[in-house]
XYZ file of C-alpha atoms in Angstrom:
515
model
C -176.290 4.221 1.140
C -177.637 5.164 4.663
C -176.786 9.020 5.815
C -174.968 8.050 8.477
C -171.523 7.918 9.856
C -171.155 3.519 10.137
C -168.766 2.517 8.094
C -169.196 1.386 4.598
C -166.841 -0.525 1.421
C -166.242 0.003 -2.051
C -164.687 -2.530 -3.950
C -163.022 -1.726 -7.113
C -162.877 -4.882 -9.602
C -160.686 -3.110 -11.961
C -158.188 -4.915 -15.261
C -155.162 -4.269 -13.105
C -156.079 -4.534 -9.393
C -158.636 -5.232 -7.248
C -159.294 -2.991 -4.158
C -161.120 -2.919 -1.295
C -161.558 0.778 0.786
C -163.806 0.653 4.038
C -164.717 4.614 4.678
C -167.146 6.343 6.490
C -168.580 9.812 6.619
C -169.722 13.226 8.299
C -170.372 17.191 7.318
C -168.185 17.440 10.328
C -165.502 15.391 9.354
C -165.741 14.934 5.708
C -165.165 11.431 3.881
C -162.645 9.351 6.352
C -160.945 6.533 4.990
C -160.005 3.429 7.344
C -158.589 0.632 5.578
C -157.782 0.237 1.760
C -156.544 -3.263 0.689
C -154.999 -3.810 -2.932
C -154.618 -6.957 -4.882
C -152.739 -6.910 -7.988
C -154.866 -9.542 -10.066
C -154.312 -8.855 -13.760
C -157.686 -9.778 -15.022
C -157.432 -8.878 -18.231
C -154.898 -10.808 -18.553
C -156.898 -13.455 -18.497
C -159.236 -13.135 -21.350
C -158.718 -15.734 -23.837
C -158.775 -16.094 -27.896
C -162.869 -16.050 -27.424
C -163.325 -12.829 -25.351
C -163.705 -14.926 -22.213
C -162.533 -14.263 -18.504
C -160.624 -17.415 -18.568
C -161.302 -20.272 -15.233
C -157.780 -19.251 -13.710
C -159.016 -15.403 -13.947
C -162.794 -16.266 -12.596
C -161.167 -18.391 -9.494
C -158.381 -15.279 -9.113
C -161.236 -12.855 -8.974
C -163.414 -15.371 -6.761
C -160.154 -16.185 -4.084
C -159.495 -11.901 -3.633
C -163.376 -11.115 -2.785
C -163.287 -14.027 -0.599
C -160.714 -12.807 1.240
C -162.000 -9.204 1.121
C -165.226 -10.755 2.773
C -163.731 -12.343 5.401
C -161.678 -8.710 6.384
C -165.485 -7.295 6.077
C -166.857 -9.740 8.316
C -164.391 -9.333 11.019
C -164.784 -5.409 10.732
C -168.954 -5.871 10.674
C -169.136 -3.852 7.762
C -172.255 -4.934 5.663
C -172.889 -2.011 3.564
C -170.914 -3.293 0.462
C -170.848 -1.847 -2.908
C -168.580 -4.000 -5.621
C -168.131 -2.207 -8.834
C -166.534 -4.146 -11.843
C -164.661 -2.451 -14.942
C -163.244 -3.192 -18.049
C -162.041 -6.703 -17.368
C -165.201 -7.758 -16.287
C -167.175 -5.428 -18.310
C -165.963 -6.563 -21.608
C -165.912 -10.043 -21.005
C -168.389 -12.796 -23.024
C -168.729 -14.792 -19.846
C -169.858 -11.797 -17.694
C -173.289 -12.665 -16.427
C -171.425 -16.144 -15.377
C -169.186 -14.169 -13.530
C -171.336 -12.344 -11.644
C -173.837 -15.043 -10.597
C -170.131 -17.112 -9.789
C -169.079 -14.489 -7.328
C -172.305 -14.439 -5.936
C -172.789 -18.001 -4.839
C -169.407 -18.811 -3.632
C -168.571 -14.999 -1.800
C -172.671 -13.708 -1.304
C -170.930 -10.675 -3.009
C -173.234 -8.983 -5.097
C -171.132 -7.705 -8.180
C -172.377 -4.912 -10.497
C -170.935 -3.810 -14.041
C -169.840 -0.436 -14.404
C -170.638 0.653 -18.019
C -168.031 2.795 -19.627
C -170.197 5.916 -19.527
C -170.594 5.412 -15.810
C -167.014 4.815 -15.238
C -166.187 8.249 -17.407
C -168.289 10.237 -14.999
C -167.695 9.010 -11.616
C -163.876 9.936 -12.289
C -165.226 13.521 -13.436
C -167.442 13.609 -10.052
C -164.530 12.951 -8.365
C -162.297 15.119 -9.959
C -165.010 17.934 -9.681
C -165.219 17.484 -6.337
C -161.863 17.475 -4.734
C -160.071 20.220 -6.969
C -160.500 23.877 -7.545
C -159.922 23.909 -11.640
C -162.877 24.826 -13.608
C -162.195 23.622 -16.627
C -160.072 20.555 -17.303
C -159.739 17.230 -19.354
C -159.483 14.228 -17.330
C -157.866 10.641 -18.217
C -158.524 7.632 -16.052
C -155.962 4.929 -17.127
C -156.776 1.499 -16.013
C -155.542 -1.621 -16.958
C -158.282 -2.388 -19.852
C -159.720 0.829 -20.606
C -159.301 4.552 -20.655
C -162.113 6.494 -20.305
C -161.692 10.887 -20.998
C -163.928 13.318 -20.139
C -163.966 17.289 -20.809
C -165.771 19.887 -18.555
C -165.887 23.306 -18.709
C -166.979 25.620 -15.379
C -167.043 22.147 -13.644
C -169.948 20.845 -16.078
C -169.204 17.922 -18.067
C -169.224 18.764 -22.315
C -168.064 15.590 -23.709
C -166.862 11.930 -22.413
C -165.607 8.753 -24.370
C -164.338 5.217 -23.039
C -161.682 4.127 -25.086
C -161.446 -0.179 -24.747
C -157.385 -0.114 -24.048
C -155.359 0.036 -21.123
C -152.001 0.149 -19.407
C -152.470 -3.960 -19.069
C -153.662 -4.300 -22.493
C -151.030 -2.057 -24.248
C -148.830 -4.010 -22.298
C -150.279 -7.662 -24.043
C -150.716 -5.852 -27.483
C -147.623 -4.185 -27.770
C -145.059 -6.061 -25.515
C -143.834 -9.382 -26.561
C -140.622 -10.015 -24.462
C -140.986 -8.071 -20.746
C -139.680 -4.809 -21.929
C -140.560 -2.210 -24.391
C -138.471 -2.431 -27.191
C -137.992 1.386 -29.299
C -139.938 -0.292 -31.990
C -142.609 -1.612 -30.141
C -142.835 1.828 -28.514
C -143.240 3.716 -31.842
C -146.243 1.342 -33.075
C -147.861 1.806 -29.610
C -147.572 5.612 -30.186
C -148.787 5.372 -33.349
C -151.747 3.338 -32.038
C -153.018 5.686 -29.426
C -152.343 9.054 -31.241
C -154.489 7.101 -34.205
C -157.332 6.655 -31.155
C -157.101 10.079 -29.405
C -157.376 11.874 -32.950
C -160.369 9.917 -33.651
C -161.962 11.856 -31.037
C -162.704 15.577 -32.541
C -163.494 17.536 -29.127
C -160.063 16.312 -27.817
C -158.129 18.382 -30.461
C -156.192 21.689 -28.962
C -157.959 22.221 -26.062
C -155.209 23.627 -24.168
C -156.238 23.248 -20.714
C -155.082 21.069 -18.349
C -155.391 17.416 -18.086
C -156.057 15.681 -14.445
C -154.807 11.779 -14.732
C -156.326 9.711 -12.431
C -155.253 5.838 -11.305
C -152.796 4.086 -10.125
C -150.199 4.533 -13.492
C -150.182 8.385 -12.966
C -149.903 7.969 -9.228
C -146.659 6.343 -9.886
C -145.662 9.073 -12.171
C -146.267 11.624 -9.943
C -144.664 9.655 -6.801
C -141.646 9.388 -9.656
C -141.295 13.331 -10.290
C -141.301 13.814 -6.757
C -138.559 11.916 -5.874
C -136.155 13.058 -9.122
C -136.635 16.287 -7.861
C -136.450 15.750 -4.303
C -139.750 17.035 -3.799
C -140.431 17.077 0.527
C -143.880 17.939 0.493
C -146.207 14.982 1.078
C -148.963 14.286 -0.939
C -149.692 13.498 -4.701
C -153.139 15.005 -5.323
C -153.283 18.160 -7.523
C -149.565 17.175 -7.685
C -148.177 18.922 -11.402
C -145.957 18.019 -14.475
C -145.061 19.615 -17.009
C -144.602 17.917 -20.567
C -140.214 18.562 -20.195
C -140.950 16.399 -17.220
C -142.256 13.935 -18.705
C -140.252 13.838 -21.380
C -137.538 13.559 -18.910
C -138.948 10.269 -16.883
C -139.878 8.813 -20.575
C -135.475 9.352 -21.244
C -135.146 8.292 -17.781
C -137.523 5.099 -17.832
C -136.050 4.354 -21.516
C -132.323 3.959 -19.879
C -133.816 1.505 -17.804
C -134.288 -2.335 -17.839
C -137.121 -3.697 -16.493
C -135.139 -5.002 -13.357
C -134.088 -1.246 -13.085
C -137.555 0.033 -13.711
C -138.623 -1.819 -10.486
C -135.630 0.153 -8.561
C -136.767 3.424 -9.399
C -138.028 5.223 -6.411
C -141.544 6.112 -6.284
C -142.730 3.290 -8.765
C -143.896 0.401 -7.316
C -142.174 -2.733 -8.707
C -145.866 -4.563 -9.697
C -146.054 -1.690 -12.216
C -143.014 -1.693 -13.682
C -144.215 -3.775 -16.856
C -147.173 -1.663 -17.266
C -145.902 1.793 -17.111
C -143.765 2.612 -20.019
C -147.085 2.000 -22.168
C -149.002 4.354 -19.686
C -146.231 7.460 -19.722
C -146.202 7.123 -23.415
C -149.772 7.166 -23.667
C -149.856 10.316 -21.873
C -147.260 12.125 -23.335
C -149.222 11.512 -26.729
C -152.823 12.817 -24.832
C -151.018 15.830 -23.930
C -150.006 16.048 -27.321
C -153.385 15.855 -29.442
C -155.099 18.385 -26.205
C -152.010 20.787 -26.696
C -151.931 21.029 -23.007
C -148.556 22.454 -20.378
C -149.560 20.647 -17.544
C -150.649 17.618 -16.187
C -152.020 17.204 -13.008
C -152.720 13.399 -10.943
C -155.559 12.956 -8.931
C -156.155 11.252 -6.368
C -159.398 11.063 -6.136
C -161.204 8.305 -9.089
C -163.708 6.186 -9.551
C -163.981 4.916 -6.085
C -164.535 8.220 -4.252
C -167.092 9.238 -7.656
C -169.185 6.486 -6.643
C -168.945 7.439 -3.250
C -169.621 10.972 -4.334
C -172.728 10.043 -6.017
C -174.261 8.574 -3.078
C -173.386 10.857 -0.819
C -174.474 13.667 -2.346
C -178.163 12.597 -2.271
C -177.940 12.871 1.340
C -175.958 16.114 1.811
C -176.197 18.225 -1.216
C -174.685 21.171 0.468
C -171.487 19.478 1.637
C -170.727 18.570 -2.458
C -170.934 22.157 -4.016
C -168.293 22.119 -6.770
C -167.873 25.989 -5.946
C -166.754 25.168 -2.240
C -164.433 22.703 -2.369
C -161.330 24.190 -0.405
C -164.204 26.105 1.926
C -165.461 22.462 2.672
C -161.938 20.933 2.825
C -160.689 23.035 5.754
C -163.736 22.747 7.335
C -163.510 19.267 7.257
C -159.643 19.561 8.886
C -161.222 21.911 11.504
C -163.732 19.469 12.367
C -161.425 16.571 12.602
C -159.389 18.908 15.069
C -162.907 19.537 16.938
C -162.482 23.403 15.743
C -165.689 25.330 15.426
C -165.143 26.788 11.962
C -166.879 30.365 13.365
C -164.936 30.785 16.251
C -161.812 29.639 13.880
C -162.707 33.279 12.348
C -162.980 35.397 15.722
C -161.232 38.398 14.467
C -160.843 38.150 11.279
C -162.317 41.480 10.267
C -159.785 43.182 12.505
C -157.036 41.054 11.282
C -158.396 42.156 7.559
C -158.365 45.605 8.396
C -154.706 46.058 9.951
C -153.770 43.781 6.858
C -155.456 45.924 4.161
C -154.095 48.931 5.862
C -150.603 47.674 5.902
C -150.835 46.774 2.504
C -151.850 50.126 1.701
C -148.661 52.000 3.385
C -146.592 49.358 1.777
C -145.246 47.274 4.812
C -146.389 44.427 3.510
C -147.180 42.637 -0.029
C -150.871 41.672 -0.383
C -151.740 38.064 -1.544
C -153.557 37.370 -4.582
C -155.453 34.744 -3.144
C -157.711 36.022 -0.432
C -159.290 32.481 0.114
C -155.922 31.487 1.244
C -155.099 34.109 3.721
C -158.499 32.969 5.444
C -157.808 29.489 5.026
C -154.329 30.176 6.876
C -156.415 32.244 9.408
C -158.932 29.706 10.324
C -155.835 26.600 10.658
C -153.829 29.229 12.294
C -151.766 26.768 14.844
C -154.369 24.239 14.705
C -151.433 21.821 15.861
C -152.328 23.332 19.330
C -154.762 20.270 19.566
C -151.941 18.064 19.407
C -149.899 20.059 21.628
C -150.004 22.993 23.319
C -146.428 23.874 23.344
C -145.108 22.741 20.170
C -147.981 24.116 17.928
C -146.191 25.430 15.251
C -144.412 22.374 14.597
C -147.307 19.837 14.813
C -149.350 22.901 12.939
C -146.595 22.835 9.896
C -146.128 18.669 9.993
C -149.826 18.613 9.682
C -150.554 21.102 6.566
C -147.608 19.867 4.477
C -148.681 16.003 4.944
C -152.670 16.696 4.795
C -154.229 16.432 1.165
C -156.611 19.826 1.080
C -159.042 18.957 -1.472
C -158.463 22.261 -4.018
C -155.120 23.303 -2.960
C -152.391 22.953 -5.016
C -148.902 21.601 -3.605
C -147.493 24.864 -3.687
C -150.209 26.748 -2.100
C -150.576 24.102 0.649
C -146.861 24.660 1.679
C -147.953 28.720 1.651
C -150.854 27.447 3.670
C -148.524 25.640 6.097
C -145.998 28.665 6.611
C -148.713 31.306 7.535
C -150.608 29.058 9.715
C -147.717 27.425 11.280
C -146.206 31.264 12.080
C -144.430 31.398 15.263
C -141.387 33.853 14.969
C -138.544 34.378 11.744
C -136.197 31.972 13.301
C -138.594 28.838 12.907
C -139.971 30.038 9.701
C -136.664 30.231 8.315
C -136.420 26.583 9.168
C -139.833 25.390 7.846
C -138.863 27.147 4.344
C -135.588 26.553 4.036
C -137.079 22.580 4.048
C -138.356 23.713 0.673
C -135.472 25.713 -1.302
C -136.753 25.596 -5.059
C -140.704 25.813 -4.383
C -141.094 29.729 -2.230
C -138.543 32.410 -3.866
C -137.022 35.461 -1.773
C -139.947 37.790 -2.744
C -142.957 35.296 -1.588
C -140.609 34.101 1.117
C -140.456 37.946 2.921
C -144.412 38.321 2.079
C -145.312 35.150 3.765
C -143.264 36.252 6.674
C -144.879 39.453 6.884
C -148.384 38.300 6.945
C -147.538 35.357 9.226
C -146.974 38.003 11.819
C -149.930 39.753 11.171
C -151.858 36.458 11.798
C -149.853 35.244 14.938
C -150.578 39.248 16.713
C -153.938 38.732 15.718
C -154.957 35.435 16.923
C -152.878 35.565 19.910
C -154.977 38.254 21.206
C -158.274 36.363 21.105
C -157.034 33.979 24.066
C -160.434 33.047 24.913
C -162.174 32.539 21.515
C -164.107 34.715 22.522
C -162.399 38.255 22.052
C -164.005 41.134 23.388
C -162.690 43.824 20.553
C -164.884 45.105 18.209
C -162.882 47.689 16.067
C -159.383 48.737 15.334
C -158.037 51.761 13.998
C -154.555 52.729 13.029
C -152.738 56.049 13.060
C -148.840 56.853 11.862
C -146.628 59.115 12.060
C -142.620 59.125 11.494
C -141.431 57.286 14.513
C -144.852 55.424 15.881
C -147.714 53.884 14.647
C -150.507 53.540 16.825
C -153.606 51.183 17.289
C -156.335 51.698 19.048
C -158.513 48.891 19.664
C -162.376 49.755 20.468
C -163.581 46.943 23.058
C -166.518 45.754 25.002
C -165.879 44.521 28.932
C -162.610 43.165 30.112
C -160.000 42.907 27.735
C -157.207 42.764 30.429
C -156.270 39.289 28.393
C -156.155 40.945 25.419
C -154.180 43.733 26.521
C -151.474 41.650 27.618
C -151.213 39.720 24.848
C -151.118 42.453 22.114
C -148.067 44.008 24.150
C -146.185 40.305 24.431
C -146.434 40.022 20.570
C -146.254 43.169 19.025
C -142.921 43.115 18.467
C -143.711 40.729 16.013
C -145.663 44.015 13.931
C -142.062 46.189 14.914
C -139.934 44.054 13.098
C -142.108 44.754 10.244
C -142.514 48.445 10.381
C -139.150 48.988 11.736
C -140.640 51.799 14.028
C -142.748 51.694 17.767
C -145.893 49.860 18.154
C -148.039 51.952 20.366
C -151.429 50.041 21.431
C -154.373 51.824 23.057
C -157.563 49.704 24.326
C -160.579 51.691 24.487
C -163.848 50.566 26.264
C -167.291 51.652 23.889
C -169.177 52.079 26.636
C -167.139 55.107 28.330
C -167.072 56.333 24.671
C -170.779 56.380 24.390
């Protein structure tokens, strides 16, 4: 893969589906995706009494990357990377596949091997979350492959040969799970996951990858009414899933295809995939389960890339890299994105310090919400905070969890109490009172701040802050005209009254006259 930002395609050959995704990428703007195309093909199947991909399944395969070139062609994308898994992986009749596709679509196909596919879902998994140590479990439709790492390195990984789609041909015999076809399922995969030592009581979470915990995910969200966008880093507990297994059990497989949030060409397949979670969750002795986006596709992607730009891929920097990829996209210089900071930090710290407001225990994120402070302003000027909150609680930020994104949202998007109060009150069971009133309170601190450094290019240098019982005073050490600034601090401080409940007296002092 060339370092450069032309566009470029994976294709995914997996058991279940076959998918095409045309991306492209910069350090400025991160990995962009353009197009992403999904077949549902079912290869596996198609593998007959001997092993074989049958002649219906070869010509299925053969018709989808036919198309797929022809959408290739007419975008002039020739950098083309097809990656094959389990169906075509364990097939007898594999090297006749491959040299099939080849002559009839000029598609060169390669085979994944299991050990491959096990670590380009850890890459990926490494890559675009902030949890150090984790199990993972990509479930396709032919094979599950598990991986452990620990401080982001990888300790163990296995491939186990079974899928959603093969569960589904092993354990199914008339369209819907019957309770005792369910029990011998369990019974098979607890058998397989306690073969596997290192899995046993791990207790720490488990990331699920593909397109079976996708739909569980999308599921949860809609039970519980969930309004923030976005499934990566998206988190279950095992009472929920417990509670969509009762749910999906009450269901026929007509009603299975109604259920909001599950796509109806999964509907067969995903009773064997919850239950085969629930049991993984059992054997790790993990509380949580977390889906993520982010698979095999981007891991191969990963792996490519990060021969070109090792510093854009530390596994230490993910969120740093995330928002600077959302400032870049928003043509934001990610410096001047921190133009008084340190004064913000020091009227925050003190503030904390007298009790006025409740310090966060994530200091990335206040800096985070610093840097995307009203980035909507790109958009539009005068509806910033809007486009600023629509933006953050729709965006996928790589190392964010849902609930910190929608923290992320409310400070950045700060504009005065009356629209916060409608932003959160959008999300009544995720932010409590106590968070609700912090997050207010710092909000403030961040819209004073910012809004005095009209120019990006802010002339103060210091800040120091006196009290007493009715005032509280700042006095802000600058350099050359700060007539801009002055103005501005005495439009919004009312914003740092309403928090102190007492006058805001603000004093602008030139250094030079000092000296």
């Amino acid at each position: 893969m060339k370092p450069i930002s032309e566009q470029k395609a994976i294709i995914d050959i997996g058991s279940n589906s076959i998918r095409l995704v045309v991306f492209s990428y910069s350090s400025k703007e991160g990995l962009v995706e353009h197009y992403n195309y999904k077949t549902v093909a079912r290869l596996s199947m198609h593998i007959d009494t001997f092993g074989n991909l049958s002649e219906e399944g070869i010509h299925l395969l053969i018709e989808t990357l036919f198309n797929f070139k022809k959408i290739l062609d007419d975008l002039s994308v020739t950098d083309v990377f097809a990656a094959a898994t389990a169906a075509v992986r364990q097939a007898e009749n594999r090297e006749t596949i491959i040299t099939k596709v080849k002559q009839q679509t000029d598609i060169k196909v390669t085979i994944i091997s299991a050990k491959e596919e096990a670590y380009y879902g850890y890459l990926a998994v490494i890559h675009s979350t902030s949890i150090p140590s984790a199990v993972t479990i990509d479930m396709g439709g032919g094979s599950t492959e598990v991986t452990y790492f620990e401080n982001k390195e990888m300790k163990f990984s296995h491939s186990f040969p079974f899928g959603a789609v093969s569960l589904k041909k092993r354990f199914i015999t008339n369209g819907f799970m019957t309770t005792e076809e369910k029990i011998s399922l369990i019974e098979f995969v607890r058998e397989q996951f306690q073969s596997l030592e290192w899995l046993h009581n791990l207790q720490v979470p488990i990331i699920a990858i593909g397109g079976s915990a996708r739909n569980i995910a999308q599921v949860d969200q809609e039970r519980k009414n969930n309004s923030l966008h976005g499934t990566h880093q998206y988190e279950l507990s095992t009472v929920d899933l417990q509670e969509i297994s009762y749910k999906f059990t009450q269901s026929s497989l007509e009603g299975l295809k109604k259920i909001d949030g599950l796509s109806s060409d999964r509907a067969d397949i995903i009773v064997p995939a919850l239950e085969t979670f629930r049991v993984f969750m059992e054997v790790v002795q993990s509380m949580v389960f977390i889906y993520s986006k982010k698979g095999l596709r981007e891991g191969v992607i990963y792996a490519q890339l990060i021969k070109y730009f090792p510093d854009d891929f530390n596994v230490n920097s993910v969120t740093k890299n995330a928002v600077r990829h959302v400032l870049g996209k928003f043509h934001v210089d990610e410096h001047i994105s921190l133009h008084l900071y340190e004064i913000f930090s020091s009227i925050y710290n003190k503030f904390g310090q007298w009790g006025y407001i409740t310090p966060m225990q994530n200091d990335a994120l206040l800096q985070y919400a610093y840097q995307l402070f009203h980035i909507g302003k790109e958009i539009d000027q005068e509806a910033s905070s809007q486009h600023t909150f629509y933006l953050l609680t729709n965006l996928t930020i790589d190392g964010i969890s849902n609930k910190d994104r929608l923290k992320l949202a409310l400070l950045a998007s700060y504009k005065n109490k009356d629209t916060f109060k409608q932003y959160i009150d959008l999300y009544p069971h995720t932010i409590n009172s106590t968070e609700s009133k912090q997050l207010r309170d710092i909000g403030a601190l961040i819209r004073f701040t910012k809004g005095m450094d009209v120019l990006g290019r802010s002339h103060i240098k210091n800040v120091s802050i006196k009290r007493s019982m009715d005032k509280i005073e700042f006095i802000f050490l600058v350099v050359g005209n700060n007539i801009l600034e002055q103005y501005q601090a005495e439009k919004l401080k009312k914003h740092i009254e309403k928090i102190v409940h007492v006058e805001v007296e603000l004093k602008f002092l030139d250094m030079e006259e000092i000296e």
